[in-house]
Short mmCIF file of N, CA, C and O in Angstrom, two decimals:
data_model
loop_
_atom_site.label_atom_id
_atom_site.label_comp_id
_atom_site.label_asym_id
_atom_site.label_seq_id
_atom_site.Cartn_x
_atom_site.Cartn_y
_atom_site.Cartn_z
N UNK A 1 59.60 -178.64 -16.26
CA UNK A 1 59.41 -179.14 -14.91
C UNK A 1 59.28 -180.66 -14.96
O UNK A 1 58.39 -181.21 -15.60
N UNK A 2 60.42 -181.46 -14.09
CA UNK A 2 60.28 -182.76 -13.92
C UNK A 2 59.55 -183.03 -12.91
O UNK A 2 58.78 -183.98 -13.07
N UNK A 3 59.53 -182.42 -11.75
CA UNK A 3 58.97 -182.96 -10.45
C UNK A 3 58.78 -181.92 -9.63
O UNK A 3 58.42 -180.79 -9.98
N UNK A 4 58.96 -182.22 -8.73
CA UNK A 4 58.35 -181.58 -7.49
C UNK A 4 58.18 -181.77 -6.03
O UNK A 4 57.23 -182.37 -5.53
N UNK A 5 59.24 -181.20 -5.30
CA UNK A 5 59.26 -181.92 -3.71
C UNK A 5 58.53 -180.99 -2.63
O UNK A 5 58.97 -179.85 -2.57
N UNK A 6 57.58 -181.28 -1.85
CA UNK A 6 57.07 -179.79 -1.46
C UNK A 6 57.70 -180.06 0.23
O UNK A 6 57.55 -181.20 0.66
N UNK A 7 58.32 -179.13 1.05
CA UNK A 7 59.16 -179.31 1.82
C UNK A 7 58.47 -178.18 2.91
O UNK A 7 57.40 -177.67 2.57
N UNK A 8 58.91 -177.88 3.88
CA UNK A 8 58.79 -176.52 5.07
C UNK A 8 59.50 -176.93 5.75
O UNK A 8 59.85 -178.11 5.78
N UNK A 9 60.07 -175.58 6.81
CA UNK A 9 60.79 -175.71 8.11
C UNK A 9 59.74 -175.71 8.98
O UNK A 9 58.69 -175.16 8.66
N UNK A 10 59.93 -176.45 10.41
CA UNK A 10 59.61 -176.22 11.30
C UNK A 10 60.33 -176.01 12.68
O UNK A 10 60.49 -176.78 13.62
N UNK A 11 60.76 -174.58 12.45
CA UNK A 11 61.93 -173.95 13.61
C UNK A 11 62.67 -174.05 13.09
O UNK A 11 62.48 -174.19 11.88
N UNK A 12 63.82 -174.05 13.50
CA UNK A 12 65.29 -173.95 12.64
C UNK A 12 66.26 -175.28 12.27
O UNK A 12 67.32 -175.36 11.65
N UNK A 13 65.24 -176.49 13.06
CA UNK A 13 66.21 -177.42 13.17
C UNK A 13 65.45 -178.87 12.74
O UNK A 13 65.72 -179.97 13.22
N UNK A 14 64.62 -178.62 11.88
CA UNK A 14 63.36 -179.45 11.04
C UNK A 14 62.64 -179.59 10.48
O UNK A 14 61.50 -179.14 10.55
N UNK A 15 63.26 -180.44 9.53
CA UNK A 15 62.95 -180.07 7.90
C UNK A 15 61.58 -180.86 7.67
O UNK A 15 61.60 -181.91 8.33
N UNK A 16 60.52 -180.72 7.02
CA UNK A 16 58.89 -181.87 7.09
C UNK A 16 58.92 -181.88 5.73
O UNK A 16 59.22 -180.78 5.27
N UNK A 17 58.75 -182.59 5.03
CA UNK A 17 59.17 -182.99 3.73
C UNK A 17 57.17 -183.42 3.61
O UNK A 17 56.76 -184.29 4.38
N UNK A 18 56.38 -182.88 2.86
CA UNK A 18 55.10 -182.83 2.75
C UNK A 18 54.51 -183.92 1.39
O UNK A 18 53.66 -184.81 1.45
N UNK A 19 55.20 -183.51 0.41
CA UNK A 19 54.84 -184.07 -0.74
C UNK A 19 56.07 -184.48 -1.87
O UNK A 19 56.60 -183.41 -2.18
N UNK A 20 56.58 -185.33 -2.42
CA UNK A 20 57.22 -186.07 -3.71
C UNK A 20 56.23 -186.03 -4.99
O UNK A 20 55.08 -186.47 -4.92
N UNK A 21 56.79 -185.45 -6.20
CA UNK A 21 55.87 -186.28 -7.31
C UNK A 21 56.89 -185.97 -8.22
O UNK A 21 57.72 -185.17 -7.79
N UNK A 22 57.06 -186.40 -9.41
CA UNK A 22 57.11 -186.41 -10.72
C UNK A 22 56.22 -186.31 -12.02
O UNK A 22 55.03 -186.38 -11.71
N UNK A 23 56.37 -186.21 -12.98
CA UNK A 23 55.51 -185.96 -13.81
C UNK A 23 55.25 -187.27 -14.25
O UNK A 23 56.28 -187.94 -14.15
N UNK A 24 54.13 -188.04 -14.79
CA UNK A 24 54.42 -189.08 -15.22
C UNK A 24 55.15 -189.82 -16.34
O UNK A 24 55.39 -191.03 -16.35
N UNK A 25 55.43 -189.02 -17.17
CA UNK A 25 56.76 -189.49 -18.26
C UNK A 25 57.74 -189.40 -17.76
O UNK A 25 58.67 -189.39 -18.56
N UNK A 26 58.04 -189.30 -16.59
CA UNK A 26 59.66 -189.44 -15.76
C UNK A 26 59.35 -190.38 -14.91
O UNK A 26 60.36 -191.03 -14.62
N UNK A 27 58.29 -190.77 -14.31
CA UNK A 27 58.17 -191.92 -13.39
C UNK A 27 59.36 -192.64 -13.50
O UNK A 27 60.05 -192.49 -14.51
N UNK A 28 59.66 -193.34 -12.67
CA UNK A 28 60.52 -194.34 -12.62
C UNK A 28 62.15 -194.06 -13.19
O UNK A 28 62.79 -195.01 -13.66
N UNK A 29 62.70 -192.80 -13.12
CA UNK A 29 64.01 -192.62 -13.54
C UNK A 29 64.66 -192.09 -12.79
O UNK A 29 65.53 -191.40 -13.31
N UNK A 30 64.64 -192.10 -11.20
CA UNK A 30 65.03 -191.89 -10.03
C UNK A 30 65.01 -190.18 -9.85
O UNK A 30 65.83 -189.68 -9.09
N UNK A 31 64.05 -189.33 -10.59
CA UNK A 31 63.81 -188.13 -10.01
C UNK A 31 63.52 -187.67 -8.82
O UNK A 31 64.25 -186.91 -8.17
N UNK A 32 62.62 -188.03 -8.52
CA UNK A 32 61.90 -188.35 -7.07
C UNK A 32 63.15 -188.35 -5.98
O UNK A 32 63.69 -187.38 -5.44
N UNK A 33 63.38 -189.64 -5.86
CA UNK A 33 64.60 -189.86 -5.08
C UNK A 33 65.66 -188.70 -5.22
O UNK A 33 65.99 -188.10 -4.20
N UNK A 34 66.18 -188.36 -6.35
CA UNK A 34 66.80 -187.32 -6.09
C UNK A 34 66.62 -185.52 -5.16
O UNK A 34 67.31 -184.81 -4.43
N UNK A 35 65.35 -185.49 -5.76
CA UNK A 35 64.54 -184.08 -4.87
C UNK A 35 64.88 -184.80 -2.77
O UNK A 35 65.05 -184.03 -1.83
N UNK A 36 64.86 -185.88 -2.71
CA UNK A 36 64.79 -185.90 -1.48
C UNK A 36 65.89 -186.80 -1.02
O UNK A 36 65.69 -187.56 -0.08
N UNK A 37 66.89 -186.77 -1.55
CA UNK A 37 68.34 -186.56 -1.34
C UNK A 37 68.99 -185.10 -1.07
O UNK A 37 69.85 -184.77 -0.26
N UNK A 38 68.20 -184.24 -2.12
CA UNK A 38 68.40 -182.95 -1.77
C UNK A 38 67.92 -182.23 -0.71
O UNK A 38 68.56 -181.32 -0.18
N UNK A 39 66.67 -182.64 -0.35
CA UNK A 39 66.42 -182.24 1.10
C UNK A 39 67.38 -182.57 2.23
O UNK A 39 67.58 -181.72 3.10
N UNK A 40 67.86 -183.51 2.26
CA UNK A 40 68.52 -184.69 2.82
C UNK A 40 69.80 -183.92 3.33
O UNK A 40 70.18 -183.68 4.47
N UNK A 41 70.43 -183.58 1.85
CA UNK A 41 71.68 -182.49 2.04
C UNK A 41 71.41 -181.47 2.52
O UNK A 41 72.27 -181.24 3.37
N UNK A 42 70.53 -180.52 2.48
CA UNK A 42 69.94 -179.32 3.22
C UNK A 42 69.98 -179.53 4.66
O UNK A 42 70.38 -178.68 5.46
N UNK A 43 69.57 -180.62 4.95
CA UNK A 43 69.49 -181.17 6.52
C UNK A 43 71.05 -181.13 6.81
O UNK A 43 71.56 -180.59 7.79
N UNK A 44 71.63 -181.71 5.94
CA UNK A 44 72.57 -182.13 6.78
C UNK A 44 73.65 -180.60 7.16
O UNK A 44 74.36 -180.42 8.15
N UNK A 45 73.43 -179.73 6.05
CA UNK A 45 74.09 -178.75 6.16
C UNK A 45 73.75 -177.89 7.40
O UNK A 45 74.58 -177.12 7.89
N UNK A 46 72.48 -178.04 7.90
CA UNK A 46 71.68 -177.32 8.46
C UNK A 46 71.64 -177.91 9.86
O UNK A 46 70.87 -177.42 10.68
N UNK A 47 72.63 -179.22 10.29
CA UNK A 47 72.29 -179.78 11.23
C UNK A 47 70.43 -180.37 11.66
O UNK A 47 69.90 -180.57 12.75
N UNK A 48 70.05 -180.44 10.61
CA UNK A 48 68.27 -180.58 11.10
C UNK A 48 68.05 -181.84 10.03
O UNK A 48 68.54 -182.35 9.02
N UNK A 49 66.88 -181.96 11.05
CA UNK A 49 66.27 -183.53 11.07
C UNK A 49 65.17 -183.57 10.27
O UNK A 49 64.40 -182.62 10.44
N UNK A 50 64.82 -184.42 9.41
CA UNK A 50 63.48 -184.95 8.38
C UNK A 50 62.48 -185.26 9.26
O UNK A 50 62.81 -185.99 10.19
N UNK A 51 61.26 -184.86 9.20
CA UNK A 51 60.05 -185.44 8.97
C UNK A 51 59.56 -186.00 8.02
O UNK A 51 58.84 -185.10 7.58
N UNK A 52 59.39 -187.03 7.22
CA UNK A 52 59.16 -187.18 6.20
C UNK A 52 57.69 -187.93 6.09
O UNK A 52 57.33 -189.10 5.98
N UNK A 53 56.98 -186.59 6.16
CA UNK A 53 54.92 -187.36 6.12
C UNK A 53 55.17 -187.45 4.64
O UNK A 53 54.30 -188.32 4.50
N UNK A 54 55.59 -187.29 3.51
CA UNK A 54 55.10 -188.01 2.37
C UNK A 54 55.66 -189.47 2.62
O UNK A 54 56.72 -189.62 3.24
N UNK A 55 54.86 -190.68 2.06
CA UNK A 55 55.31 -192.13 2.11
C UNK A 55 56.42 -192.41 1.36
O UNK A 55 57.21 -193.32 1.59
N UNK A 56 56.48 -191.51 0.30
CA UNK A 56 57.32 -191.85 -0.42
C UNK A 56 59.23 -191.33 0.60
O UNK A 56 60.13 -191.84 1.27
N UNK A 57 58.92 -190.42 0.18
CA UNK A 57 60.44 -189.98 0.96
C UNK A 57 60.61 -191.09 1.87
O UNK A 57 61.34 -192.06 1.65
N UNK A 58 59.86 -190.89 2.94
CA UNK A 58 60.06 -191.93 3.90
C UNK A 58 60.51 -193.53 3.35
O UNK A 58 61.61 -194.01 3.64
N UNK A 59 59.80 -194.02 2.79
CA UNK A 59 60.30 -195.08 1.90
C UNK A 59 61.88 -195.15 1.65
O UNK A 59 62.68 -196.08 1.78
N UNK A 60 62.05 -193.61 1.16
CA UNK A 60 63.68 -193.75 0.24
C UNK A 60 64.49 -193.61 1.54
O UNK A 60 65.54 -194.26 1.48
N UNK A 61 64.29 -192.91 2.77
CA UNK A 61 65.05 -192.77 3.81
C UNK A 61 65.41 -193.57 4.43
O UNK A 61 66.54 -193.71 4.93
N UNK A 62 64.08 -194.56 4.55
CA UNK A 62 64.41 -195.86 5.63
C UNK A 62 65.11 -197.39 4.81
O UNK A 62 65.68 -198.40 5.21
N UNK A 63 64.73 -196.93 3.65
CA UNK A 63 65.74 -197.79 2.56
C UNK A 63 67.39 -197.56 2.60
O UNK A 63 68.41 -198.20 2.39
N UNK A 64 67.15 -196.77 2.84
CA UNK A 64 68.78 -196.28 2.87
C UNK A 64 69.25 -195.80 3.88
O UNK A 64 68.97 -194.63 4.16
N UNK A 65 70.04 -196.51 4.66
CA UNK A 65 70.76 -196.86 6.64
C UNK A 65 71.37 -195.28 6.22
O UNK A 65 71.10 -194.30 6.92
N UNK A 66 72.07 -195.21 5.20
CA UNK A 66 73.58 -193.65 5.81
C UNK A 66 72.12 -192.41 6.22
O UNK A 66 72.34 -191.57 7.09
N UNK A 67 71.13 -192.43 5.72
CA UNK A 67 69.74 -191.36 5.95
C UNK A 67 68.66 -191.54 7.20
O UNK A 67 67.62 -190.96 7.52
N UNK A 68 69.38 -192.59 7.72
CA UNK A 68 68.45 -193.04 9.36
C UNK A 68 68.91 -192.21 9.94
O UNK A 68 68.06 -191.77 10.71
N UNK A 69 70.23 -191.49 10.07
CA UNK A 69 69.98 -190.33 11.55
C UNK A 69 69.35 -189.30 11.25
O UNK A 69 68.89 -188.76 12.26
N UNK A 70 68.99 -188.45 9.69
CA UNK A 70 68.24 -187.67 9.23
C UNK A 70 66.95 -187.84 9.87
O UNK A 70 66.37 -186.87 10.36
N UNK A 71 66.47 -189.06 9.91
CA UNK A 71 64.78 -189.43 10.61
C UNK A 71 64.71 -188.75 11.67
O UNK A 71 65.66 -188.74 12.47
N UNK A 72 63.35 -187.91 11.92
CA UNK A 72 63.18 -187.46 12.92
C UNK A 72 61.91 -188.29 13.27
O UNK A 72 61.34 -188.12 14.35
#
């Protein structure tokens, strides 16, 4: 186990993205970011929108313009 994204639906059309972590010997090797890229794609397949209460996600979303219409 590298990481860990903890995620839920809320209704069918919104995704709340709760918690990001990694283990700490992976820190910093873009794991993280990846788990919530993958949410990201889930959304998009799913037509549904991020909440993203962890800071972190949020961070990587609003860093990156093509993942602003994901923002809910």
């Amino acid at each position: 186990l590298v990481g860990m994204i903890i995620y839920r639906w809320a209704g069918s059309s919104t995704i709340i993205i709760e918690h990001t972590e990694t283990k700490k010997e992976f820190s910093g090797k873009g794991y993280a970011k990846q788990l919530v890229y993958r949410v990201v794609e889930m959304a998009k397949e799913n037509q549904a929108k991020i909440i993203p209460l962890c800071s972190f996600a949020k961070k990587v979303m609003e860093a990156d313009s093509s993942l602003a219409e994901y923002i809910k």
